[in-house]
mmCIF file of C-alpha atoms in Angstrom:
data_model
loop_
_atom_site.group_PDB
_atom_site.id
_atom_site.type_symbol
_atom_site.label_atom_id
_atom_site.label_comp_id
_atom_site.label_asym_id
_atom_site.label_seq_id
_atom_site.Cartn_x
_atom_site.Cartn_y
_atom_site.Cartn_z
ATOM 1 C CA MET A 1 13.188 -47.147 -5.912
ATOM 2 C CA ASN A 2 14.777 -43.726 -5.591
ATOM 3 C CA ARG A 3 12.711 -40.623 -6.181
ATOM 4 C CA TYR A 4 14.188 -37.205 -6.781
ATOM 5 C CA LEU A 5 12.495 -33.886 -6.146
ATOM 6 C CA ASN A 6 13.510 -31.193 -8.615
ATOM 7 C CA ILE A 7 13.803 -27.879 -6.806
ATOM 8 C CA GLY A 8 14.305 -24.498 -8.433
ATOM 9 C CA MET A 9 15.668 -21.561 -6.472
ATOM 10 C CA MET A 10 15.259 -17.891 -7.290
ATOM 11 C CA GLN A 11 17.810 -15.238 -6.455
ATOM 12 C CA PHE A 12 17.456 -11.706 -7.773
ATOM 13 C CA GLU A 13 18.061 -8.097 -6.849
ATOM 14 C CA ILE A 14 15.179 -7.037 -4.641
ATOM 15 C CA SER A 15 13.845 -3.528 -5.109
ATOM 16 C CA GLY A 16 11.644 -1.413 -2.862
ATOM 17 C CA ASP A 17 8.748 -1.739 -5.325
ATOM 18 C CA THR A 18 6.520 -4.738 -4.538
ATOM 19 C CA ASP A 19 4.909 -4.900 -7.989
ATOM 20 C CA GLN A 20 8.323 -4.799 -9.666
ATOM 21 C CA ASN A 21 9.468 -7.697 -7.472
ATOM 22 C CA ILE A 22 6.327 -9.668 -8.338
ATOM 23 C CA GLU A 23 7.198 -9.250 -12.020
ATOM 24 C CA LYS A 24 10.741 -10.481 -11.317
ATOM 25 C CA ILE A 25 9.290 -13.526 -9.563
ATOM 26 C CA LYS A 26 7.002 -14.237 -12.525
ATOM 27 C CA ARG A 27 9.946 -14.004 -14.949
ATOM 28 C CA ASN A 28 12.136 -16.213 -12.762
ATOM 29 C CA VAL A 29 9.445 -18.879 -12.415
ATOM 30 C CA PHE A 30 8.813 -18.813 -16.166
ATOM 31 C CA SER A 31 12.533 -19.226 -16.801
ATOM 32 C CA LEU A 32 12.877 -22.090 -14.319
ATOM 33 C CA MET A 33 9.827 -23.878 -15.720
ATOM 34 C CA ASN A 34 11.212 -23.669 -19.249
ATOM 35 C CA GLY A 35 14.714 -24.832 -18.366
ATOM 36 C CA LEU A 36 16.357 -28.212 -18.700
ATOM 37 C CA ASN A 37 14.918 -29.698 -15.495
ATOM 38 C CA ARG A 38 11.370 -28.617 -14.726
ATOM 39 C CA PRO A 39 11.167 -28.093 -10.946
ATOM 40 C CA GLU A 40 8.336 -29.454 -8.840
ATOM 41 C CA MET A 41 9.046 -26.903 -6.125
ATOM 42 C CA ILE A 42 10.362 -23.356 -6.386
ATOM 43 C CA LEU A 43 11.878 -21.401 -3.503
ATOM 44 C CA GLY A 44 12.333 -17.653 -3.317
ATOM 45 C CA PRO A 45 14.489 -15.358 -1.173
ATOM 46 C CA GLU A 46 13.614 -13.943 2.204
ATOM 47 C CA LEU A 47 11.644 -10.724 1.748
ATOM 48 C CA GLY A 48 11.746 -11.381 -2.001
ATOM 49 C CA LEU A 49 8.730 -9.171 -2.481
ATOM 50 C CA GLY A 50 10.682 -6.243 -1.096
ATOM 51 C CA PRO A 51 11.284 -4.587 2.243
ATOM 52 C CA ASN A 52 8.082 -2.565 1.925
ATOM 53 C CA ALA A 53 5.830 -5.491 0.958
ATOM 54 C CA LYS A 54 3.241 -6.148 3.601
ATOM 55 C CA ASP A 55 -0.173 -7.707 3.348
ATOM 56 C CA GLU A 56 -2.656 -9.858 5.149
ATOM 57 C CA ILE A 57 -2.503 -13.580 4.402
ATOM 58 C CA PRO A 58 -4.560 -14.310 2.420
ATOM 59 C CA GLY A 59 -4.518 -10.991 0.615
ATOM 60 C CA ARG A 60 -3.711 -9.300 -2.697
ATOM 61 C CA ILE A 61 -0.092 -10.480 -2.801
ATOM 62 C CA THR A 62 -0.849 -14.085 -1.906
ATOM 63 C CA GLU A 63 -3.611 -14.167 -4.504
ATOM 64 C CA ILE A 64 -1.051 -13.301 -7.210
ATOM 65 C CA LEU A 65 1.448 -15.852 -5.889
ATOM 66 C CA SER A 66 -1.277 -18.477 -5.672
ATOM 67 C CA GLY A 67 -1.992 -17.952 -9.358
ATOM 68 C CA ILE A 68 1.652 -18.667 -10.199
ATOM 69 C CA ALA A 69 1.623 -21.946 -8.244
ATOM 70 C CA LYS A 70 -1.644 -22.983 -9.869
ATOM 71 C CA GLU A 71 -0.562 -22.027 -13.397
ATOM 72 C CA TYR A 72 2.590 -24.140 -13.241
ATOM 73 C CA ARG A 73 1.243 -26.838 -10.853
ATOM 74 C CA ILE A 74 4.182 -26.474 -8.482
ATOM 75 C CA TYR A 75 4.805 -26.295 -4.773
ATOM 76 C CA PHE A 76 5.735 -22.657 -4.329
ATOM 77 C CA LEU A 77 7.576 -21.032 -1.441
ATOM 78 C CA PRO A 78 8.060 -17.558 -2.932
ATOM 79 C CA GLY A 79 10.002 -16.073 -0.029
ATOM 80 C CA SER A 80 8.878 -14.295 3.070
ATOM 81 C CA ILE A 81 6.718 -11.208 3.296
ATOM 82 C CA LYS A 82 5.629 -9.026 6.164
ATOM 83 C CA GLN A 83 2.310 -10.494 7.230
ATOM 84 C CA VAL A 84 -0.118 -7.951 8.640
ATOM 85 C CA VAL A 85 -2.282 -9.129 11.518
ATOM 86 C CA LYS A 86 -4.777 -6.598 12.807
ATOM 87 C CA ASP A 87 -5.403 -6.357 16.528
ATOM 88 C CA GLY A 88 -8.100 -3.744 16.823
ATOM 89 C CA GLU A 89 -6.603 -0.601 15.313
ATOM 90 C CA LYS A 90 -3.059 -1.871 15.791
ATOM 91 C CA GLU A 91 -1.107 -3.699 13.048
ATOM 92 C CA ILE A 92 1.257 -6.469 14.056
ATOM 93 C CA LEU A 93 3.863 -7.544 11.473
ATOM 94 C CA TYR A 94 5.323 -11.029 11.156
ATOM 95 C CA ASN A 95 8.039 -12.273 8.822
ATOM 96 C CA ALA A 96 5.985 -15.049 7.218
ATOM 97 C CA MET A 97 6.299 -17.319 4.191
ATOM 98 C CA PRO A 98 3.171 -18.693 2.561
ATOM 99 C CA ILE A 99 3.517 -22.203 1.149
ATOM 100 C CA PHE A 100 1.363 -22.962 -1.888
ATOM 101 C CA GLY A 101 0.310 -26.365 -3.171
ATOM 102 C CA LEU A 102 -0.141 -27.566 -6.732
ATOM 103 C CA ASP A 103 -3.674 -26.166 -6.843
ATOM 104 C CA GLY A 104 -2.535 -22.717 -5.684
ATOM 105 C CA GLU A 105 -4.080 -23.111 -2.228
ATOM 106 C CA ILE A 106 -2.102 -22.016 0.813
ATOM 107 C CA ILE A 107 -0.883 -25.171 2.561
ATOM 108 C CA ASP A 108 0.661 -23.339 5.493
ATOM 109 C CA VAL A 109 2.292 -20.074 6.552
#
């Protein structure tokens, strides 16, 4: 028996404003979930939250993205963000992509 995985992909103009990009992601996910083929997994662009978006994982941004995955019960790879890892007083940045499961929990980064 063949099984297909419906995947939705987001592509949009990324701005320098993280909150504005989050709203674009929400609108894109809503649109994909209300289209002809409801995706089980949605993928976003690299640095889709904007070039200035940086946060710890988990953090404020991942909490919002987690809510989207949970609301729609999808696997969600929203695109990469700059992950902040603190080493004493120093901040180290990584280009990281959180992967959310159906329940909104982070599966991996």
